[in-house]
JSON list of C-alpha atoms in Angstrom, two decimals:
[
{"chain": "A", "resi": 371, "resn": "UNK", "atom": "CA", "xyz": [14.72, -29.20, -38.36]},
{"chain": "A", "resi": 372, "resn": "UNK", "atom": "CA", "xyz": [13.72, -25.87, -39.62]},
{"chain": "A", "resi": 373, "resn": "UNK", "atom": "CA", "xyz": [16.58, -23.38, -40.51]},
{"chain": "A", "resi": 374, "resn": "UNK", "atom": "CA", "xyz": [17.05, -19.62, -41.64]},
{"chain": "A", "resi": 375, "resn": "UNK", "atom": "CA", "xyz": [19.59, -18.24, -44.38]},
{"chain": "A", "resi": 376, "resn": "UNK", "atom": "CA", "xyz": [19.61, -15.27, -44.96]},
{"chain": "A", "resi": 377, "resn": "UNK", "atom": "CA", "xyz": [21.69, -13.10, -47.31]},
{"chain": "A", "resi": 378, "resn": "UNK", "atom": "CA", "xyz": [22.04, -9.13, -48.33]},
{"chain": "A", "resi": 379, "resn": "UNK", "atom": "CA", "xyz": [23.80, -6.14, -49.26]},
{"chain": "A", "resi": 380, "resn": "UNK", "atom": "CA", "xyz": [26.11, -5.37, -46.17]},
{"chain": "A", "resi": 381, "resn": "UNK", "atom": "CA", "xyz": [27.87, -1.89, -47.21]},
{"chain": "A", "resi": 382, "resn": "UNK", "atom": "CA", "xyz": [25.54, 0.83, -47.94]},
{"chain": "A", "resi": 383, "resn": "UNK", "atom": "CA", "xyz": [25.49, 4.23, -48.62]},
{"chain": "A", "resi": 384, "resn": "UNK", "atom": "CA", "xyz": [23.45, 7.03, -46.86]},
{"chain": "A", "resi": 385, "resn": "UNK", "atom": "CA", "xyz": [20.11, 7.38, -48.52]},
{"chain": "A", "resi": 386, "resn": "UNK", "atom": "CA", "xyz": [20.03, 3.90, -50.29]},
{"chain": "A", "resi": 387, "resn": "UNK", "atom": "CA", "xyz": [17.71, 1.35, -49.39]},
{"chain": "A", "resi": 388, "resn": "UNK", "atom": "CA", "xyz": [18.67, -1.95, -47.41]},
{"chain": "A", "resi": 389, "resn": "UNK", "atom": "CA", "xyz": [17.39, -5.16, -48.95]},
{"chain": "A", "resi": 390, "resn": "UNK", "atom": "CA", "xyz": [17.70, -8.72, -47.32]},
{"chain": "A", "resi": 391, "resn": "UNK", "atom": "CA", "xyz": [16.26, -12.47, -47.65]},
{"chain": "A", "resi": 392, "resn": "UNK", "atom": "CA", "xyz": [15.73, -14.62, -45.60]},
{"chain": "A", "resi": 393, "resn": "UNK", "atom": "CA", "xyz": [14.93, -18.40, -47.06]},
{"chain": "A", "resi": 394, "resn": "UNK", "atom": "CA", "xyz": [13.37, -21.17, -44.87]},
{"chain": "A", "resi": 395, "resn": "UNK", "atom": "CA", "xyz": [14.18, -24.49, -44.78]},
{"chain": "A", "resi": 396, "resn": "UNK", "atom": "CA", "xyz": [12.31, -27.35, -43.08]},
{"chain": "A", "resi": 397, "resn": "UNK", "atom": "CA", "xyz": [9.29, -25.64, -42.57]},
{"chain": "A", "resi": 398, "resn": "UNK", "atom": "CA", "xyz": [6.47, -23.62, -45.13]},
{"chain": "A", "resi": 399, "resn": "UNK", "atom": "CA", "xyz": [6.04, -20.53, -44.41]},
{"chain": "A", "resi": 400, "resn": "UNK", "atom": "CA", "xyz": [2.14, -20.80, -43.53]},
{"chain": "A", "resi": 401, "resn": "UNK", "atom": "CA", "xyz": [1.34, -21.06, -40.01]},
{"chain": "A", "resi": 402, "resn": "UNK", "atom": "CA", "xyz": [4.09, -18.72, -38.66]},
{"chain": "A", "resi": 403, "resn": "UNK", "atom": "CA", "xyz": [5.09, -14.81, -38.25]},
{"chain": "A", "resi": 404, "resn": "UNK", "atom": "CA", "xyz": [8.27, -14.40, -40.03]},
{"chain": "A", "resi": 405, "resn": "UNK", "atom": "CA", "xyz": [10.05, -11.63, -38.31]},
{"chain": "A", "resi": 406, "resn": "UNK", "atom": "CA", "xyz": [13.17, -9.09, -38.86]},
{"chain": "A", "resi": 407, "resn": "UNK", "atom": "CA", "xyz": [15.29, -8.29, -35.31]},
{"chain": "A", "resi": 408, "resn": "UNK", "atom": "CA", "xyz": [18.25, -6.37, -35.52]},
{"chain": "A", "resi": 409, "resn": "UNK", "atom": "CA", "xyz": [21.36, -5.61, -32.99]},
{"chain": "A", "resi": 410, "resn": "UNK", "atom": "CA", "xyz": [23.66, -3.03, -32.33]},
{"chain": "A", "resi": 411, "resn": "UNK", "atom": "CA", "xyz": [25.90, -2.68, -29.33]},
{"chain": "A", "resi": 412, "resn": "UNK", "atom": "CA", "xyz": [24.02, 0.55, -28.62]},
{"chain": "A", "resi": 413, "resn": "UNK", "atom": "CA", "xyz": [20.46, -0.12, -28.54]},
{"chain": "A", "resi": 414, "resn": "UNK", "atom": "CA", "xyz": [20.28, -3.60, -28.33]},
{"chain": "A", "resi": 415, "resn": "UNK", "atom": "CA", "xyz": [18.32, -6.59, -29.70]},
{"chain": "A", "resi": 416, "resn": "UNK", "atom": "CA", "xyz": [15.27, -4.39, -31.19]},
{"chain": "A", "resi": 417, "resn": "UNK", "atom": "CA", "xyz": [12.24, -6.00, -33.05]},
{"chain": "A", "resi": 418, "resn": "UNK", "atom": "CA", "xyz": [11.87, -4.35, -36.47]},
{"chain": "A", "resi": 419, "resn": "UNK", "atom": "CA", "xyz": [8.61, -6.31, -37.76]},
{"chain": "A", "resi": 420, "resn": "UNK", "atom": "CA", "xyz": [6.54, -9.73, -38.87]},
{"chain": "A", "resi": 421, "resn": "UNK", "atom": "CA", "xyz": [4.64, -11.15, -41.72]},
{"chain": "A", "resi": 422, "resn": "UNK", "atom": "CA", "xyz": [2.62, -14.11, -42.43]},
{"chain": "A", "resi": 423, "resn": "UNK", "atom": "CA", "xyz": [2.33, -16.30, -45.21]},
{"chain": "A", "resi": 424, "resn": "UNK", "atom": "CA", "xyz": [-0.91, -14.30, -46.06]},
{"chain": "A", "resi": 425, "resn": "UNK", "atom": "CA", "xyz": [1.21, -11.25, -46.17]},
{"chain": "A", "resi": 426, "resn": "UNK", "atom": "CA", "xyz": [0.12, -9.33, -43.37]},
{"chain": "A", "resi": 427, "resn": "UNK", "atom": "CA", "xyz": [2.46, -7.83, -41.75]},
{"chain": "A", "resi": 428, "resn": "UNK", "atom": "CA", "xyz": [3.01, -5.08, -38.84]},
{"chain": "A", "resi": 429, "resn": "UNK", "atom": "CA", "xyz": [6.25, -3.55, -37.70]},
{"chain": "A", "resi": 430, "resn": "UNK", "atom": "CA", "xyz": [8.00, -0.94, -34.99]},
{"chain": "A", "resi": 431, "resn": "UNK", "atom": "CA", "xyz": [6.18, 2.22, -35.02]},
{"chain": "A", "resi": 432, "resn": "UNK", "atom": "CA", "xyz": [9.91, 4.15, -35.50]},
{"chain": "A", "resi": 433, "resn": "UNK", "atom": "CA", "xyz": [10.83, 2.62, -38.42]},
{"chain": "A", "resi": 434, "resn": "UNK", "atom": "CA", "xyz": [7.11, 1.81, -39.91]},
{"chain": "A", "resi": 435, "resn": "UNK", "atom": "CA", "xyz": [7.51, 4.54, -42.65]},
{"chain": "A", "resi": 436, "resn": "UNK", "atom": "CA", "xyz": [10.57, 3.27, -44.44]},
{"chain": "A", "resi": 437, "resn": "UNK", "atom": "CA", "xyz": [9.55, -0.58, -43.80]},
{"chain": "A", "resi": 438, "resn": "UNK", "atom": "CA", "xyz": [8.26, -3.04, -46.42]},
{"chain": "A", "resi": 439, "resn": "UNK", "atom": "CA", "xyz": [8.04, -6.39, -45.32]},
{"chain": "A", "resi": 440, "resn": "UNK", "atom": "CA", "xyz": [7.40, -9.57, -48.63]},
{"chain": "A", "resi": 441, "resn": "UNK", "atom": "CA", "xyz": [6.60, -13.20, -48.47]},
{"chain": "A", "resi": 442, "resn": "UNK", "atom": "CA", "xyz": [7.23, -15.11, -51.78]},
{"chain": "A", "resi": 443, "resn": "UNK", "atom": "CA", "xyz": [5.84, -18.70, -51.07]},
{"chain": "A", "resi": 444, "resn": "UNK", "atom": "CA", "xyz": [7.04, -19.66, -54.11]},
{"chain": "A", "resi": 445, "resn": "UNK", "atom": "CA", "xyz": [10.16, -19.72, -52.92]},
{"chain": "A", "resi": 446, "resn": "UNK", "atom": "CA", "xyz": [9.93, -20.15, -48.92]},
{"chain": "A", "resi": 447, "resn": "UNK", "atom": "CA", "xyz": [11.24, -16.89, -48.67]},
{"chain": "A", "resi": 448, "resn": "UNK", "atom": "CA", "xyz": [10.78, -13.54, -46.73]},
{"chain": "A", "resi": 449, "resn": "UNK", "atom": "CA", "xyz": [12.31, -10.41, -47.50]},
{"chain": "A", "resi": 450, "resn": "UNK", "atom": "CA", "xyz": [12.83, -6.90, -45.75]},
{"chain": "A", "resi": 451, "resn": "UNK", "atom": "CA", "xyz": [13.46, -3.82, -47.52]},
{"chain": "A", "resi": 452, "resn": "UNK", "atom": "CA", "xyz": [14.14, -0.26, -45.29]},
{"chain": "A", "resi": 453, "resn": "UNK", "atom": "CA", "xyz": [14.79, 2.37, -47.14]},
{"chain": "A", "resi": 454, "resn": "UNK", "atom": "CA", "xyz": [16.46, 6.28, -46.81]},
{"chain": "A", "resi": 455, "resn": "UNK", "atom": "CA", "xyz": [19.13, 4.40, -44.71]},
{"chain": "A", "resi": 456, "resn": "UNK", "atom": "CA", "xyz": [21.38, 6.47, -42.04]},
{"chain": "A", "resi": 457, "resn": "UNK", "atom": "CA", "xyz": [24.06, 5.32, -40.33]},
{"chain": "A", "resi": 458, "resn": "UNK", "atom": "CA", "xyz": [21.73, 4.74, -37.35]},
{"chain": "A", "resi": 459, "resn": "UNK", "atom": "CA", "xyz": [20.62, 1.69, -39.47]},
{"chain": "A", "resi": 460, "resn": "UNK", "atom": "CA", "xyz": [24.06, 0.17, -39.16]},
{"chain": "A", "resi": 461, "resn": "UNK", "atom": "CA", "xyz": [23.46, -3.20, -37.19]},
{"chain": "A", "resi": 462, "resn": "UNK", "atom": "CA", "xyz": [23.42, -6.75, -37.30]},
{"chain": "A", "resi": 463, "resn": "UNK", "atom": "CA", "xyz": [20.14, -7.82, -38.96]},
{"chain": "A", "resi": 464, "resn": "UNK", "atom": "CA", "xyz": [18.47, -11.28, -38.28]},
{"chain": "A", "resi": 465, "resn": "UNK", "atom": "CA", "xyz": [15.27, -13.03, -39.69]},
{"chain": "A", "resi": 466, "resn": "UNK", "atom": "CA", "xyz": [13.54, -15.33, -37.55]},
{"chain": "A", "resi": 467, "resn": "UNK", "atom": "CA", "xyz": [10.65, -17.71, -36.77]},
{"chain": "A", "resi": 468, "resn": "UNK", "atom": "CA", "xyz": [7.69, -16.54, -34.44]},
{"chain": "A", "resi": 469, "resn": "UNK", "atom": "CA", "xyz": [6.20, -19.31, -32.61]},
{"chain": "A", "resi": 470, "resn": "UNK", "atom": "CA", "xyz": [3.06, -18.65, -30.91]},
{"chain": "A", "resi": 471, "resn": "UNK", "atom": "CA", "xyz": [-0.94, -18.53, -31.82]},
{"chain": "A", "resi": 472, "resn": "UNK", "atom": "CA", "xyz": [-2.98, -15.97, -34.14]},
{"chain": "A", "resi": 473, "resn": "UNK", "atom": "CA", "xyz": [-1.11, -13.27, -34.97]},
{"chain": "A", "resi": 474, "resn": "UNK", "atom": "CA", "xyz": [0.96, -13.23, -32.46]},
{"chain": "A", "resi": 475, "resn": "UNK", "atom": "CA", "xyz": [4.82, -14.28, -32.32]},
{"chain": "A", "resi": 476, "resn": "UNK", "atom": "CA", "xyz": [5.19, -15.29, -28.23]},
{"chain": "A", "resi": 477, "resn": "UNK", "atom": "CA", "xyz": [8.85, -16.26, -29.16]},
{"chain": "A", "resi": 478, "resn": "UNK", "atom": "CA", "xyz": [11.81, -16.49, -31.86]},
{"chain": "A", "resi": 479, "resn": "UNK", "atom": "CA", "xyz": [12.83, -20.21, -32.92]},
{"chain": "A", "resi": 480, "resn": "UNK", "atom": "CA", "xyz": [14.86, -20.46, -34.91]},
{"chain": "A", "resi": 481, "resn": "UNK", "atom": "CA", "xyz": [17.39, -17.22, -36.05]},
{"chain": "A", "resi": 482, "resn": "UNK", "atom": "CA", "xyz": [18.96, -16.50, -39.05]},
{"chain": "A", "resi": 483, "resn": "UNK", "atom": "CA", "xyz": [23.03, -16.44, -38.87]},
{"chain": "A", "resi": 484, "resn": "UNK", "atom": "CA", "xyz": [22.72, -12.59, -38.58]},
{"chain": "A", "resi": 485, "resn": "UNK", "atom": "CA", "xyz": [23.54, -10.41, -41.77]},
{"chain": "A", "resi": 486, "resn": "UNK", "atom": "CA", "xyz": [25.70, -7.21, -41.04]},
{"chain": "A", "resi": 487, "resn": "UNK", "atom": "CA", "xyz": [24.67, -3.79, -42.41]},
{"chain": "A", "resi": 488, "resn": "UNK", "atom": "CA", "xyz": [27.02, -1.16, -42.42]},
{"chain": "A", "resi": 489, "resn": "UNK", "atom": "CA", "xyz": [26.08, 2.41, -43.20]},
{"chain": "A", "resi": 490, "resn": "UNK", "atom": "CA", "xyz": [28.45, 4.52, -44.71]},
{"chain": "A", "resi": 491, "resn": "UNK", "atom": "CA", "xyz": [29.44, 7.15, -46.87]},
{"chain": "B", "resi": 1374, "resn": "UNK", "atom": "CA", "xyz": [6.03, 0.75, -26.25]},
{"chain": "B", "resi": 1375, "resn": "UNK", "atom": "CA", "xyz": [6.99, -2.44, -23.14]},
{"chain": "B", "resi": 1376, "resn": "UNK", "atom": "CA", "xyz": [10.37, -1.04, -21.19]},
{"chain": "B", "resi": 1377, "resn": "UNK", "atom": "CA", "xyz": [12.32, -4.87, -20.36]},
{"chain": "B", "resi": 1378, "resn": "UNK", "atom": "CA", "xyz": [14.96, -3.81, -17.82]},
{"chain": "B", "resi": 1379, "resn": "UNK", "atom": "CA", "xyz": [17.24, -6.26, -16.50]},
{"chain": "B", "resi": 1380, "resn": "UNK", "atom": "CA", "xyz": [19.44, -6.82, -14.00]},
{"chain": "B", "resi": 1381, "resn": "UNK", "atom": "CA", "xyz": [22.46, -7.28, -13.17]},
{"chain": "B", "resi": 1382, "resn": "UNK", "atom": "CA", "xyz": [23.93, -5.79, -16.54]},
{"chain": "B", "resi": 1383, "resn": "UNK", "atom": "CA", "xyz": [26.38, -8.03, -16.21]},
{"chain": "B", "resi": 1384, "resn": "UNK", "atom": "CA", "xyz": [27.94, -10.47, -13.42]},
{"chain": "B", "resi": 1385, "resn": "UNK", "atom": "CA", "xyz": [31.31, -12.41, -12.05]},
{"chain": "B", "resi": 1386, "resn": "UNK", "atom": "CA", "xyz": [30.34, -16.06, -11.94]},
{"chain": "B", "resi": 1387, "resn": "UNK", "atom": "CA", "xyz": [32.12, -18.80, -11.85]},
{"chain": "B", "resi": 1388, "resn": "UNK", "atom": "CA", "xyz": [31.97, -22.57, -12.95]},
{"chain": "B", "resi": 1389, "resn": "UNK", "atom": "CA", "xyz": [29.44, -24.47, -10.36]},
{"chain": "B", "resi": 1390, "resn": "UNK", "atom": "CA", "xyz": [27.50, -21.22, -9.23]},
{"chain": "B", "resi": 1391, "resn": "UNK", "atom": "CA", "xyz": [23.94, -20.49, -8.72]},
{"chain": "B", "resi": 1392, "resn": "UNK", "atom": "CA", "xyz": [22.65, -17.36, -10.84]},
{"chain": "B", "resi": 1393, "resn": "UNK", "atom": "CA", "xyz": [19.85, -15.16, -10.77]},
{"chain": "B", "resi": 1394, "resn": "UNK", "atom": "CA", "xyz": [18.97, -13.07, -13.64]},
{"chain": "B", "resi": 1395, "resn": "UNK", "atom": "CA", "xyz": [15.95, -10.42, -13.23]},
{"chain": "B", "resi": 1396, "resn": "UNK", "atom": "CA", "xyz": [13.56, -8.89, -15.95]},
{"chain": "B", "resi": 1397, "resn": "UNK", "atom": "CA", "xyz": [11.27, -6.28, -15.09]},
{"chain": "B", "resi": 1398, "resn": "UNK", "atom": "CA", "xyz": [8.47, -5.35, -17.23]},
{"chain": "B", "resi": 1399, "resn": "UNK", "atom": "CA", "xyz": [7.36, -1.47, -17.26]},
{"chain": "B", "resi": 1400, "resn": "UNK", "atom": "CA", "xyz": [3.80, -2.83, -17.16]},
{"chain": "B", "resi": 1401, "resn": "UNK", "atom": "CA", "xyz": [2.12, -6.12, -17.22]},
{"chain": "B", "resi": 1402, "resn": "UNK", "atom": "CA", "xyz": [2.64, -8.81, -19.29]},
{"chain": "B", "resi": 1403, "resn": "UNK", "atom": "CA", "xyz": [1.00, -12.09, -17.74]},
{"chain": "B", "resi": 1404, "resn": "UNK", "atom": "CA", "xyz": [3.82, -14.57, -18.64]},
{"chain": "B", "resi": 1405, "resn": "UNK", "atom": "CA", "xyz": [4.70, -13.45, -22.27]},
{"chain": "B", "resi": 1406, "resn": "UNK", "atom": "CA", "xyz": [8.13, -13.47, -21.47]},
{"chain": "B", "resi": 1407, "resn": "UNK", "atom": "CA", "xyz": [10.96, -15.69, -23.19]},
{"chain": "B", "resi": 1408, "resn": "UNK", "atom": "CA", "xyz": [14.85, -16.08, -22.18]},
{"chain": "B", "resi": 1409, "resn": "UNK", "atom": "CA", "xyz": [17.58, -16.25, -24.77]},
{"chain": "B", "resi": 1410, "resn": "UNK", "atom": "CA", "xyz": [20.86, -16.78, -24.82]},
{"chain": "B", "resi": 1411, "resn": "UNK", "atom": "CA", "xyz": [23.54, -15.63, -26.90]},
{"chain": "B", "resi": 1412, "resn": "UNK", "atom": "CA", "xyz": [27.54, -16.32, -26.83]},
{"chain": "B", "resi": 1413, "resn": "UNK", "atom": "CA", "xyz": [29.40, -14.03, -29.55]},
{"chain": "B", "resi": 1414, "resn": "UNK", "atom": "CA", "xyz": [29.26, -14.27, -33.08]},
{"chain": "B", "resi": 1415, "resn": "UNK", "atom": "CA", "xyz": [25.70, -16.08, -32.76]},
{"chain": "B", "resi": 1416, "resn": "UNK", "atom": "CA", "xyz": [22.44, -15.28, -32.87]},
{"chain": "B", "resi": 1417, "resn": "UNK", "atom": "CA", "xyz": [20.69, -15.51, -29.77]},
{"chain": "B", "resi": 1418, "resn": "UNK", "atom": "CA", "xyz": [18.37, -19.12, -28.94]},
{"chain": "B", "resi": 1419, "resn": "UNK", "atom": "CA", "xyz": [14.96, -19.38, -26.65]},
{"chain": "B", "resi": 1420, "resn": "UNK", "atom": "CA", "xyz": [16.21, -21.18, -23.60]},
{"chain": "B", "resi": 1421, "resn": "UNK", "atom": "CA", "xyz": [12.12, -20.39, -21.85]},
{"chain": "B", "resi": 1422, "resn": "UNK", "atom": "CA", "xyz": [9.79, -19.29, -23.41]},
{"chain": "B", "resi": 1423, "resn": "UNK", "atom": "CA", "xyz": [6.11, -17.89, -21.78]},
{"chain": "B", "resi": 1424, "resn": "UNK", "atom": "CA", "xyz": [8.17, -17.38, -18.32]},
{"chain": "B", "resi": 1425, "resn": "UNK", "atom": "CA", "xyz": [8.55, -21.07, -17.53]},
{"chain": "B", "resi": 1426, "resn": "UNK", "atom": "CA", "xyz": [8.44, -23.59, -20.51]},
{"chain": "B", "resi": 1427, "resn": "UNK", "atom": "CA", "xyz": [11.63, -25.13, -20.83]},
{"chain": "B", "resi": 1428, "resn": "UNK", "atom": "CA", "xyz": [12.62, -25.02, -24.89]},
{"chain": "B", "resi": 1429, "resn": "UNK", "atom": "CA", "xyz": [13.35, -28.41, -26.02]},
{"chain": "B", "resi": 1430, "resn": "UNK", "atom": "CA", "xyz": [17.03, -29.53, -26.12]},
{"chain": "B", "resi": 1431, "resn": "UNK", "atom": "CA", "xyz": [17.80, -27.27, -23.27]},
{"chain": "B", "resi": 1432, "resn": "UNK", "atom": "CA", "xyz": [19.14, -28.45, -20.35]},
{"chain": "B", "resi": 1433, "resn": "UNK", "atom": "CA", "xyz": [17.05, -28.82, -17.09]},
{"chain": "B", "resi": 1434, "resn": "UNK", "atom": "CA", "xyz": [19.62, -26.00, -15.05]},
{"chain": "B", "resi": 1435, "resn": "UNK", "atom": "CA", "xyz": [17.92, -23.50, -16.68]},
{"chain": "B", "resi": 1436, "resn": "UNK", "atom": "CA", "xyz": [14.64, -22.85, -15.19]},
{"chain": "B", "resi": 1437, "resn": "UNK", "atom": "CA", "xyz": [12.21, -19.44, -15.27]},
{"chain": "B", "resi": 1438, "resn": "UNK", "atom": "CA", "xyz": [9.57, -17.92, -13.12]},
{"chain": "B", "resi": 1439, "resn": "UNK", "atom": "CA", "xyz": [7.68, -14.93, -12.84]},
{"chain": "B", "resi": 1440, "resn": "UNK", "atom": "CA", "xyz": [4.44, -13.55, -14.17]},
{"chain": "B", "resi": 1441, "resn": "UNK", "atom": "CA", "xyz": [2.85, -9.64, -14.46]},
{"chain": "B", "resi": 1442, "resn": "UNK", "atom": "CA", "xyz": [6.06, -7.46, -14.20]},
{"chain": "B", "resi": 1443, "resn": "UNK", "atom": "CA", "xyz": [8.91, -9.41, -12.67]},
{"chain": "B", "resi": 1444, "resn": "UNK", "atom": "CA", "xyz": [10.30, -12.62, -13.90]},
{"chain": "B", "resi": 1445, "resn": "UNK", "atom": "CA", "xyz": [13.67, -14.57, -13.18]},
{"chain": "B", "resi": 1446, "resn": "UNK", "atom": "CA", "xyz": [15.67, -16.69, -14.76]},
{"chain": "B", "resi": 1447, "resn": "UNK", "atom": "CA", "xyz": [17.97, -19.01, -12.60]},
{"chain": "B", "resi": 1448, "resn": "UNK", "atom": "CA", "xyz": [20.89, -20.89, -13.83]},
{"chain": "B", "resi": 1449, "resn": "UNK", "atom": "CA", "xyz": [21.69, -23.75, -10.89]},
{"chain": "B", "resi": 1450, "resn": "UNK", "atom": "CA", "xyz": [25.29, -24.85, -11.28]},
{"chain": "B", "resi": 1451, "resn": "UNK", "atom": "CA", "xyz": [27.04, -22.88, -14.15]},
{"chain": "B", "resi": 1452, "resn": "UNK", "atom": "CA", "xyz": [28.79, -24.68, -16.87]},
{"chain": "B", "resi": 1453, "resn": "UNK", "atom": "CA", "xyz": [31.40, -23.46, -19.02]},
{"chain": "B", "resi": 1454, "resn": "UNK", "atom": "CA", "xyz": [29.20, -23.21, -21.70]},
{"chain": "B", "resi": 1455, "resn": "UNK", "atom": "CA", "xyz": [26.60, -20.73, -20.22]},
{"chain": "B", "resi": 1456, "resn": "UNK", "atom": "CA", "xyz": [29.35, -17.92, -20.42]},
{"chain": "B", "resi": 1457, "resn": "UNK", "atom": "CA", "xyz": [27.69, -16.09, -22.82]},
{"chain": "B", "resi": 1458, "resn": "UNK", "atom": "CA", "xyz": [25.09, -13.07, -22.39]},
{"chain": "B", "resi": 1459, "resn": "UNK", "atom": "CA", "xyz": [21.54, -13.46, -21.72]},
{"chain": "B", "resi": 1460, "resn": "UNK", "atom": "CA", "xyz": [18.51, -11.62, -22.91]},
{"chain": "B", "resi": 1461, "resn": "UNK", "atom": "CA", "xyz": [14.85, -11.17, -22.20]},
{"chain": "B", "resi": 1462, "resn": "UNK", "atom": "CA", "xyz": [12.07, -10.83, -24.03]},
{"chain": "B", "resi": 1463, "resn": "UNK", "atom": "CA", "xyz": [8.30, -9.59, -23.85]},
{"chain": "B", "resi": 1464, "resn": "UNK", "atom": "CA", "xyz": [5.86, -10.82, -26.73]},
{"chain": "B", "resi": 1465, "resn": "UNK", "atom": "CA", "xyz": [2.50, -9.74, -24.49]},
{"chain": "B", "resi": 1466, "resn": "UNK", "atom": "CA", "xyz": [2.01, -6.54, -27.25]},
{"chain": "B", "resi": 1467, "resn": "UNK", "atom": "CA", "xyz": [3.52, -5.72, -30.17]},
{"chain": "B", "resi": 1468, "resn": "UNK", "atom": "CA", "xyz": [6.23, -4.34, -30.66]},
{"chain": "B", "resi": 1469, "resn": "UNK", "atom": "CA", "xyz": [7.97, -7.07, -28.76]},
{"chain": "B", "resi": 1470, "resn": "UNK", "atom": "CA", "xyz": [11.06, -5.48, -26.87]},
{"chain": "B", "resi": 1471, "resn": "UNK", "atom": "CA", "xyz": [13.75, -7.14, -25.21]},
{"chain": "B", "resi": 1472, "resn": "UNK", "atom": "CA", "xyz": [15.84, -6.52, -22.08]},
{"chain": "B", "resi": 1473, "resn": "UNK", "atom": "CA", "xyz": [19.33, -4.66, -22.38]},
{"chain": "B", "resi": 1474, "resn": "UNK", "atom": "CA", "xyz": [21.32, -8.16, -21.43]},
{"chain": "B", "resi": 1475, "resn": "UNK", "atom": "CA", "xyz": [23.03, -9.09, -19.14]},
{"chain": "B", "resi": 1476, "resn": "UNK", "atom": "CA", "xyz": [26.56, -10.74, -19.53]},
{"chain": "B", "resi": 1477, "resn": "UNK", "atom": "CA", "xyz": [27.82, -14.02, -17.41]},
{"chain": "B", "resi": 1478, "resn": "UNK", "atom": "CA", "xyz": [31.52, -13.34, -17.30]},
{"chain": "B", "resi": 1479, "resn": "UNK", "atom": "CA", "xyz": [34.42, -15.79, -15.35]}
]
């Protein structure tokens, strides 16, 4: 049974940069996207980006600037790192597993437990 | 970027019902279109996934349908445990967007 942890900062200042981890367990990373998702009440579930094992990687045009998206295989891990946050990055952030073909994730099995990011000075 | 709107936003059910859930896609997506569900303090799960596939461990009341730009999701005899809300999801182009939710309240 594959399953996400993921861990992080939660409190952060205004300009500082968010970093979280997300290990896998159950499953290598090669063969999969490995993709960030985060929630607020406000906007939703919205889809922040994905990386293989190769380390390719795309993400949200909106947020594609401040975005850097790692795979260490070493370790089974992925990692997400958005920087210059506002308090418009204050969510709940999730890693997850895209199943599908090529490069493309057709859905997310299995979720993280969620990580929440507050944004505050 | 793929507009998911769903409706109802949110809807009084009770134990036993029949429910309807709609997701409209602002422009095609063949059947690239998952469900998920999510009760609070959890992340959300695939219940379908590519309109109609039935994810594994999920029970058989839960069925989806659709393909292009309108797809349902239909819950036959509610159980207390699908209170919870209930969100689509487009993977045809990236980025992949999901629909607003919509809540299953007693």
């Amino acid at each position: 049974q594959v399953q996400l942890q993921q861990w992080g900062a939660g409190l952060l200042k205004p300009s500082e940069t968010l970093s979280l981890t997300c290990a896998v367990y159950g499953e290598s990373l090669s063969g999969f996207y490995w993709s960030w998702i985060r929630q607020t009440p406000e906007r939703g579930l919205e889809w922040i980006g994905d990386m293989s094992a190769a380390g390719s990687t795309k993400s949200t045009a909106s947020l594609k600037s401040r975005v850097t998206l790692s795979v260490d295989t070493s370790k089974n891990e992925f990692s997400l790192r958005l920087n210059s946050v506002t308090a418009a990055d204050t969510a709940m952030y999730y890693c997850a597993r895209g199943v599908g073909w090529g490069s493309i994730s057709a859905w997310f099995d299995p979720w993280g437990q969620g990580t929440p990011v507050i944004v505050s000075s | 970027d793929i507009q998911m709107t769903q409706s109802p936003s949110s809807l009084s059910t009770s134990v036993g019902d029949r429910v309807t859930i709609t997701c409209r896609a602002s422009q095609t997506i063949n059947t690239y279109l998952n469900w998920y569900q999510q009760k609070p303090g959890g992340a959300p799960k695939v219940l379908i996934y590519t309109a109609s596939s039935l994810q594994t461990g999920v029970p058989p009341r839960f069925s989806g349908s659709g393909s292009g730009t309108e797809f349902t999701l239909t819950i036959t005899s509610l159980q207390p445990d699908d209170f919870a809300t209930y969100y689509c999801q487009q993977s045809y182009i990236a980025p992949y967007t999901f629909g607003q939710g919509t809540k299953l309240e007693i």
